[in-house]
Amino acid sequence: MKLTDEQLDTLRMLVDNEVTYYETYHEIYDHMVTAIESLDGVNDLQKAYADILEQDFDGHRGIEKLENEHRYKIWQRTSQKKRYIFYSFFKWPGILLPVALAAAYYIGFHYSIFRLFLFLGTIVVTILPFLVINIGNYFVRYKFKEAKASIKSVSINLMAKRIWMYVGWLWLFNLLLQIIPAGRLFTVQRSTSLVIGDIVTGTLFLSAFLYATSVLLVYRNELKERLA
Amino acid sequence: MSTNPLLKGTLQTIILKLLEDNERMYGYEITQKVKEITAGEIKLTEGALYPALHKLEADGLLETTSEIVDGRARKYYSLTEQGGSEVTSKVTEAEAFIEQLQTLLKLKPALK
């Protein structure tokens, strides 16, 4: 049997209420239409939908479990891609970037204005991934008229959020090093402890920058795939 | 018989084998094919199938393409090069396991 446009609209609404992500939406919707059209006849579309949902997907909980498992798999895959890119910054030729940044830090810490640049740079590092990811997602959803979020974007967004947490702890650590008198924590002069603190926070900030860059590169590749 | 623990252990092998024989398939098609081949004896639920498909895709053994069919997007699964080379080893592994299982299950202590 062939479903009417009205029936298809009803199914779209039912599936839309059932799922969270657009990838799942398309698969479940296609499955429902194909399964219902293979029946000899349908008196009650909503009942037919509910029966197929229960038999083939174990009901609402089954769909939720399916999406959670898919999201976890996507998270694993994007994390693996991110790690691969992150580690490439410690091999040739990627290592040129951290070396250049480390040299810039070393020179920069001789100038007091550098701390302001470092602070502003941190703001950029934490905000830029969110801006890029959310603008990119808005563009893709607008282009393809997708009402739902993508599982891949959710995973990458989660990575971007971790940058916030990491940088937050980083600045707290830096603040503590500034406050705690060197005489009580380090058995060296205060000025020396500041240098030690600056090297440590500079290194940690560098890793945050490389992490953010890795996340953006993963997102760029995913965006290219979606637009292809 | 619906998807049960015994079947879940070989589900990925079944999917890989079906895709080797059929070039590309979508989810519902795979469940119907299994039902057809086993004359309805094995009913593969989508709740079990899709996680297996997603795992195989995440492992790089499957790739997906989308096509518009009757006004809706349909996701097709097909083997990657890596997936193609894995099929033979996985099928051989499953065959060996089934053989061992048959040997084991035939061992019954004689009661006198």
mmCIF file of N, CA, C and O in Angstrom, chain A residues 80-153:
data_model
loop_
_atom_site.group_PDB
_atom_site.id
_atom_site.type_symbol
_atom_site.label_atom_id
_atom_site.label_comp_id
_atom_site.label_asym_id
_atom_site.label_seq_id
_atom_site.Cartn_x
_atom_site.Cartn_y
_atom_site.Cartn_z
ATOM 1 N N GLN A 80 38.716 9.885 19.165
ATOM 2 C CA GLN A 80 39.880 9.231 18.570
ATOM 3 C C GLN A 80 40.496 10.149 17.497
ATOM 4 O O GLN A 80 41.720 10.310 17.451
ATOM 5 N N LYS A 81 39.652 10.759 16.691
ATOM 6 C CA LYS A 81 40.138 11.671 15.645
ATOM 7 C C LYS A 81 40.831 12.874 16.281
ATOM 8 O O LYS A 81 41.882 13.325 15.825
ATOM 9 N N LYS A 82 40.205 13.387 17.358
ATOM 10 C CA LYS A 82 40.777 14.555 18.050
ATOM 11 C C LYS A 82 42.133 14.211 18.632
ATOM 12 O O LYS A 82 43.079 14.975 18.507
ATOM 13 N N ARG A 83 42.243 13.034 19.267
ATOM 14 C CA ARG A 83 43.513 12.598 19.874
ATOM 15 C C ARG A 83 44.592 12.456 18.810
ATOM 16 O O ARG A 83 45.728 12.854 19.007
ATOM 17 N N TYR A 84 44.203 11.910 17.669
ATOM 18 C CA TYR A 84 45.165 11.709 16.578
ATOM 19 C C TYR A 84 45.749 13.049 16.140
ATOM 20 O O TYR A 84 46.962 13.192 15.965
ATOM 21 N N ILE A 85 44.846 14.031 15.988
ATOM 22 C CA ILE A 85 45.302 15.372 15.569
ATOM 23 C C ILE A 85 46.145 16.004 16.674
ATOM 24 O O ILE A 85 47.193 16.606 16.408
ATOM 25 N N PHE A 86 45.724 15.876 17.928
ATOM 26 C CA PHE A 86 46.449 16.453 19.068
ATOM 27 C C PHE A 86 47.866 15.887 19.143
ATOM 28 O O PHE A 86 48.834 16.628 19.308
ATOM 29 N N TYR A 87 47.988 14.561 18.994
ATOM 30 C CA TYR A 87 49.315 13.943 19.077
ATOM 31 C C TYR A 87 50.195 14.324 17.889
ATOM 32 O O TYR A 87 51.410 14.307 17.986
ATOM 33 N N SER A 88 49.542 14.669 16.755
ATOM 34 C CA SER A 88 50.336 15.049 15.572
ATOM 35 C C SER A 88 51.088 16.354 15.824
ATOM 36 O O SER A 88 52.060 16.654 15.132
ATOM 37 N N PHE A 89 50.635 17.143 16.831
ATOM 38 C CA PHE A 89 51.348 18.375 17.182
ATOM 39 C C PHE A 89 52.650 18.088 17.930
ATOM 40 O O PHE A 89 53.404 19.005 18.222
ATOM 41 N N PHE A 90 52.908 16.832 18.248
ATOM 42 C CA PHE A 90 54.150 16.490 18.941
ATOM 43 C C PHE A 90 55.049 15.650 18.054
ATOM 44 O O PHE A 90 55.991 15.014 18.524
ATOM 45 N N LYS A 91 54.691 15.625 16.746
ATOM 46 C CA LYS A 91 55.536 14.937 15.758
ATOM 47 C C LYS A 91 55.810 15.925 14.635
ATOM 48 O O LYS A 91 55.071 16.885 14.444
ATOM 49 N N TRP A 92 56.831 15.622 13.847
ATOM 50 C CA TRP A 92 57.145 16.470 12.693
ATOM 51 C C TRP A 92 56.057 16.298 11.621
ATOM 52 O O TRP A 92 55.649 15.164 11.371
ATOM 53 N N PRO A 93 55.590 17.341 10.960
ATOM 54 C CA PRO A 93 55.948 18.758 11.095
ATOM 55 C C PRO A 93 55.051 19.535 12.069
ATOM 56 O O PRO A 93 55.295 20.712 12.315
ATOM 57 N N GLY A 94 54.030 18.865 12.655
ATOM 58 C CA GLY A 94 53.104 19.554 13.557
ATOM 59 C C GLY A 94 53.779 20.197 14.752
ATOM 60 O O GLY A 94 53.291 21.183 15.303
ATOM 61 N N ILE A 95 54.939 19.638 15.147
ATOM 62 C CA ILE A 95 55.613 20.137 16.345
ATOM 63 C C ILE A 95 56.125 21.565 16.164
ATOM 64 O O ILE A 95 56.427 22.266 17.133
ATOM 65 N N LEU A 96 56.168 22.016 14.945
ATOM 66 C CA LEU A 96 56.617 23.397 14.688
ATOM 67 C C LEU A 96 55.705 24.411 15.386
ATOM 68 O O LEU A 96 56.162 25.444 15.877
ATOM 69 N N LEU A 97 54.415 24.091 15.425
ATOM 70 C CA LEU A 97 53.459 25.039 16.037
ATOM 71 C C LEU A 97 53.710 25.201 17.532
ATOM 72 O O LEU A 97 53.877 26.331 18.007
ATOM 73 N N PRO A 98 53.717 24.125 18.321
ATOM 74 C CA PRO A 98 53.967 24.306 19.762
ATOM 75 C C PRO A 98 55.337 24.906 20.051
ATOM 76 O O PRO A 98 55.487 25.692 20.985
ATOM 77 N N VAL A 99 56.327 24.564 19.245
ATOM 78 C CA VAL A 99 57.673 25.124 19.463
ATOM 79 C C VAL A 99 57.636 26.642 19.234
ATOM 80 O O VAL A 99 58.188 27.423 20.024
ATOM 81 N N ALA A 100 56.952 27.044 18.159
ATOM 82 C CA ALA A 100 56.840 28.489 17.858
ATOM 83 C C ALA A 100 56.097 29.206 18.976
ATOM 84 O O ALA A 100 56.484 30.299 19.409
ATOM 85 N N LEU A 101 55.039 28.593 19.475
ATOM 86 C CA LEU A 101 54.244 29.215 20.552
ATOM 87 C C LEU A 101 55.059 29.295 21.839
ATOM 88 O O LEU A 101 55.010 30.294 22.559
ATOM 89 N N ALA A 102 55.809 28.207 22.122
ATOM 90 C CA ALA A 102 56.623 28.196 23.339
ATOM 91 C C ALA A 102 57.684 29.297 23.268
ATOM 92 O O ALA A 102 57.949 29.993 24.258
ATOM 93 N N ALA A 103 58.261 29.475 22.092
ATOM 94 C CA ALA A 103 59.260 30.541 21.917
ATOM 95 C C ALA A 103 58.605 31.907 22.129
ATOM 96 O O ALA A 103 59.184 32.800 22.774
ATOM 97 N N ALA A 104 57.387 32.049 21.603
ATOM 98 C CA ALA A 104 56.656 33.313 21.763
ATOM 99 C C ALA A 104 56.366 33.578 23.240
ATOM 100 O O ALA A 104 56.485 34.705 23.715
ATOM 101 N N TYR A 105 55.995 32.532 23.986
ATOM 102 C CA TYR A 105 55.751 32.682 25.427
ATOM 103 C C TYR A 105 57.027 33.137 26.137
ATOM 104 O O TYR A 105 56.997 34.042 26.970
ATOM 105 N N TYR A 106 58.127 32.484 25.810
ATOM 106 C CA TYR A 106 59.388 32.783 26.501
ATOM 107 C C TYR A 106 59.767 34.251 26.298
ATOM 108 O O TYR A 106 60.134 34.941 27.243
ATOM 109 N N ILE A 107 59.623 34.697 25.067
ATOM 110 C CA ILE A 107 59.942 36.101 24.780
ATOM 111 C C ILE A 107 58.889 37.000 25.436
ATOM 112 O O ILE A 107 59.223 38.020 26.048
ATOM 113 N N GLY A 108 57.631 36.576 25.328
ATOM 114 C CA GLY A 108 56.519 37.388 25.817
ATOM 115 C C GLY A 108 56.561 37.668 27.303
ATOM 116 O O GLY A 108 56.210 38.758 27.756
ATOM 117 N N PHE A 109 56.993 36.674 28.093
ATOM 118 C CA PHE A 109 56.972 36.847 29.545
ATOM 119 C C PHE A 109 57.987 37.883 30.029
ATOM 120 O O PHE A 109 58.008 38.237 31.204
ATOM 121 N N HIS A 110 58.813 38.360 29.126
ATOM 122 C CA HIS A 110 59.715 39.442 29.514
ATOM 123 C C HIS A 110 58.991 40.785 29.503
ATOM 124 O O HIS A 110 59.516 41.780 29.963
ATOM 125 N N TYR A 111 57.776 40.791 28.935
ATOM 126 C CA TYR A 111 57.028 42.044 28.837
ATOM 127 C C TYR A 111 55.736 41.909 29.631
ATOM 128 O O TYR A 111 55.008 40.939 29.472
ATOM 129 N N SER A 112 55.460 42.918 30.459
ATOM 130 C CA SER A 112 54.289 42.811 31.333
ATOM 131 C C SER A 112 52.990 42.810 30.518
ATOM 132 O O SER A 112 52.000 42.200 30.907
ATOM 133 N N ILE A 113 53.008 43.476 29.340
ATOM 134 C CA ILE A 113 51.783 43.536 28.521
ATOM 135 C C ILE A 113 51.413 42.150 27.997
ATOM 136 O O ILE A 113 50.272 41.905 27.581
ATOM 137 N N PHE A 114 52.366 41.239 28.008
ATOM 138 C CA PHE A 114 52.116 39.900 27.477
ATOM 139 C C PHE A 114 51.040 39.173 28.264
ATOM 140 O O PHE A 114 50.267 38.384 27.705
ATOM 141 N N ARG A 115 50.991 39.465 29.556
ATOM 142 C CA ARG A 115 49.966 38.796 30.375
ATOM 143 C C ARG A 115 48.574 39.159 29.876
ATOM 144 O O ARG A 115 47.668 38.334 29.886
ATOM 145 N N LEU A 116 48.425 40.420 29.427
ATOM 146 C CA LEU A 116 47.123 40.838 28.896
ATOM 147 C C LEU A 116 46.811 40.060 27.618
ATOM 148 O O LEU A 116 45.685 39.590 27.429
ATOM 149 N N PHE A 117 47.826 39.920 26.747
ATOM 150 C CA PHE A 117 47.629 39.159 25.508
ATOM 151 C C PHE A 117 47.285 37.708 25.814
ATOM 152 O O PHE A 117 46.462 37.097 25.132
ATOM 153 N N LEU A 118 47.952 37.178 26.834
ATOM 154 C CA LEU A 118 47.696 35.784 27.212
ATOM 155 C C LEU A 118 46.259 35.632 27.696
ATOM 156 O O LEU A 118 45.563 34.682 27.336
ATOM 157 N N PHE A 119 45.811 36.621 28.476
ATOM 158 C CA PHE A 119 44.441 36.587 28.977
ATOM 159 C C PHE A 119 43.451 36.658 27.807
ATOM 160 O O PHE A 119 42.493 35.890 27.737
ATOM 161 N N LEU A 120 43.694 37.600 26.892
ATOM 162 C CA LEU A 120 42.812 37.741 25.726
ATOM 163 C C LEU A 120 42.860 36.491 24.849
ATOM 164 O O LEU A 120 41.845 36.055 24.313
ATOM 165 N N GLY A 121 44.067 35.936 24.718
ATOM 166 C CA GLY A 121 44.220 34.712 23.928
ATOM 167 C C GLY A 121 43.432 33.565 24.519
ATOM 168 O O GLY A 121 42.832 32.768 23.803
ATOM 169 N N THR A 122 43.393 33.505 25.843
ATOM 170 C CA THR A 122 42.616 32.461 26.511
ATOM 171 C C THR A 122 41.135 32.621 26.209
ATOM 172 O O THR A 122 40.442 31.630 25.963
ATOM 173 N N ILE A 123 40.675 33.859 26.234
ATOM 174 C CA ILE A 123 39.264 34.123 25.914
ATOM 175 C C ILE A 123 38.965 33.616 24.500
ATOM 176 O O ILE A 123 37.951 32.940 24.270
ATOM 177 N N VAL A 124 39.849 33.933 23.571
ATOM 178 C CA VAL A 124 39.650 33.502 22.173
ATOM 179 C C VAL A 124 39.625 31.977 22.080
ATOM 180 O O VAL A 124 38.761 31.395 21.427
ATOM 181 N N VAL A 125 40.578 31.340 22.745
ATOM 182 C CA VAL A 125 40.669 29.871 22.700
ATOM 183 C C VAL A 125 39.400 29.222 23.237
ATOM 184 O O VAL A 125 38.931 28.211 22.720
ATOM 185 N N THR A 126 38.827 29.804 24.286
ATOM 186 C CA THR A 126 37.634 29.177 24.867
ATOM 187 C C THR A 126 36.372 29.513 24.085
ATOM 188 O O THR A 126 35.471 28.687 23.991
ATOM 189 N N ILE A 127 36.304 30.720 23.521
ATOM 190 C CA ILE A 127 35.073 31.135 22.834
ATOM 191 C C ILE A 127 35.044 30.698 21.371
ATOM 192 O O ILE A 127 33.992 30.310 20.852
ATOM 193 N N LEU A 128 36.202 30.748 20.714
ATOM 194 C CA LEU A 128 36.245 30.484 19.266
ATOM 195 C C LEU A 128 35.653 29.135 18.867
ATOM 196 O O LEU A 128 34.848 29.081 17.927
ATOM 197 N N PRO A 129 36.000 28.017 19.548
ATOM 198 C CA PRO A 129 35.400 26.742 19.137
ATOM 199 C C PRO A 129 33.876 26.772 19.189
ATOM 200 O O PRO A 129 33.209 26.291 18.276
ATOM 201 N N PHE A 130 33.313 27.352 20.269
ATOM 202 C CA PHE A 130 31.847 27.431 20.362
ATOM 203 C C PHE A 130 31.261 28.251 19.225
ATOM 204 O O PHE A 130 30.256 27.856 18.624
ATOM 205 N N LEU A 131 31.901 29.391 18.938
ATOM 206 C CA LEU A 131 31.389 30.263 17.865
ATOM 207 C C LEU A 131 31.395 29.519 16.539
ATOM 208 O O LEU A 131 30.393 29.500 15.829
ATOM 209 N N VAL A 132 32.542 28.930 16.222
ATOM 210 C CA VAL A 132 32.696 28.245 14.935
ATOM 211 C C VAL A 132 31.714 27.083 14.832
ATOM 212 O O VAL A 132 31.023 26.933 13.821
ATOM 213 N N ILE A 133 31.638 26.269 15.887
ATOM 214 C CA ILE A 133 30.773 25.087 15.849
ATOM 215 C C ILE A 133 29.305 25.492 15.737
ATOM 216 O O ILE A 133 28.559 24.945 14.920
ATOM 217 N N ASN A 134 28.899 26.462 16.526
ATOM 218 C CA ASN A 134 27.474 26.836 16.504
ATOM 219 C C ASN A 134 27.088 27.569 15.225
ATOM 220 O O ASN A 134 25.989 27.344 14.689
ATOM 221 N N ILE A 135 27.979 28.397 14.691
ATOM 222 C CA ILE A 135 27.680 29.065 13.415
ATOM 223 C C ILE A 135 27.616 28.024 12.299
ATOM 224 O O ILE A 135 26.730 28.043 11.451
ATOM 225 N N GLY A 136 28.583 27.103 12.323
ATOM 226 C CA GLY A 136 28.604 26.035 11.323
ATOM 227 C C GLY A 136 27.339 25.188 11.383
ATOM 228 O O GLY A 136 26.737 24.873 10.360
ATOM 229 N N ASN A 137 26.934 24.814 12.587
ATOM 230 C CA ASN A 137 25.728 23.991 12.749
ATOM 231 C C ASN A 137 24.487 24.731 12.287
ATOM 232 O O ASN A 137 23.613 24.154 11.637
ATOM 233 N N TYR A 138 24.414 26.028 12.603
ATOM 234 C CA TYR A 138 23.265 26.831 12.174
ATOM 235 C C TYR A 138 23.196 26.867 10.651
ATOM 236 O O TYR A 138 22.121 26.687 10.061
ATOM 237 N N PHE A 139 24.341 27.049 10.030
ATOM 238 C CA PHE A 139 24.407 27.110 8.570
ATOM 239 C C PHE A 139 23.947 25.786 7.952
ATOM 240 O O PHE A 139 23.154 25.771 7.009
ATOM 241 N N VAL A 140 24.436 24.667 8.504
ATOM 242 C CA VAL A 140 24.082 23.345 7.966
ATOM 243 C C VAL A 140 22.587 23.068 8.160
ATOM 244 O O VAL A 140 21.906 22.599 7.250
ATOM 245 N N ARG A 141 22.088 23.377 9.351
ATOM 246 C CA ARG A 141 20.669 23.118 9.612
ATOM 247 C C ARG A 141 19.789 24.001 8.744
ATOM 248 O O ARG A 141 18.722 23.594 8.280
ATOM 249 N N TYR A 142 20.246 25.226 8.470
ATOM 250 C CA TYR A 142 19.497 26.140 7.599
ATOM 251 C C TYR A 142 19.523 25.626 6.177
ATOM 252 O O TYR A 142 18.506 25.598 5.493
ATOM 253 N N LYS A 143 20.671 25.193 5.697
ATOM 254 C CA LYS A 143 20.853 24.707 4.328
ATOM 255 C C LYS A 143 20.014 23.462 4.085
ATOM 256 O O LYS A 143 19.375 23.331 3.056
ATOM 257 N N PHE A 144 20.036 22.518 5.021
ATOM 258 C CA PHE A 144 19.317 21.270 4.819
ATOM 259 C C PHE A 144 17.955 21.256 5.515
ATOM 260 O O PHE A 144 17.286 20.234 5.550
ATOM 261 N N LYS A 145 17.586 22.371 6.079
ATOM 262 C CA LYS A 145 16.289 22.525 6.756
ATOM 263 C C LYS A 145 16.094 21.434 7.818
ATOM 264 O O LYS A 145 15.049 20.792 7.906
ATOM 265 N N GLU A 146 17.159 21.195 8.584
ATOM 266 C CA GLU A 146 17.105 20.197 9.646
ATOM 267 C C GLU A 146 16.638 20.860 10.938
ATOM 268 O O GLU A 146 17.234 21.816 11.395
ATOM 269 N N ALA A 147 15.568 20.285 11.505
ATOM 270 C CA ALA A 147 15.060 20.863 12.754
ATOM 271 C C ALA A 147 15.803 20.295 13.960
ATOM 272 O O ALA A 147 15.756 20.872 15.044
ATOM 273 N N LYS A 148 16.479 19.177 13.759
ATOM 274 C CA LYS A 148 17.099 18.515 14.911
ATOM 275 C C LYS A 148 18.622 18.622 14.850
ATOM 276 O O LYS A 148 19.210 18.781 13.794
ATOM 277 N N ALA A 149 19.198 18.471 16.040
ATOM 278 C CA ALA A 149 20.656 18.545 16.131
ATOM 279 C C ALA A 149 21.271 17.259 15.595
ATOM 280 O O ALA A 149 20.622 16.225 15.529
ATOM 281 N N SER A 150 22.531 17.338 15.235
ATOM 282 C CA SER A 150 23.268 16.160 14.775
ATOM 283 C C SER A 150 24.002 15.544 15.965
ATOM 284 O O SER A 150 24.536 16.255 16.813
ATOM 285 N N ILE A 151 24.055 14.223 16.007
ATOM 286 C CA ILE A 151 24.789 13.535 17.072
ATOM 287 C C ILE A 151 26.259 13.944 17.034
ATOM 288 O O ILE A 151 26.882 14.137 18.077
ATOM 289 N N LYS A 152 26.800 14.090 15.837
ATOM 290 C CA LYS A 152 28.221 14.434 15.708
ATOM 291 C C LYS A 152 28.477 15.819 16.312
ATOM 292 O O LYS A 152 29.466 16.022 17.005
ATOM 293 N N SER A 153 27.590 16.749 16.032
ATOM 294 C CA SER A 153 27.782 18.113 16.550
ATOM 295 C C SER A 153 27.699 18.125 18.064
ATOM 296 O O SER A 153 28.423 18.878 18.728
#
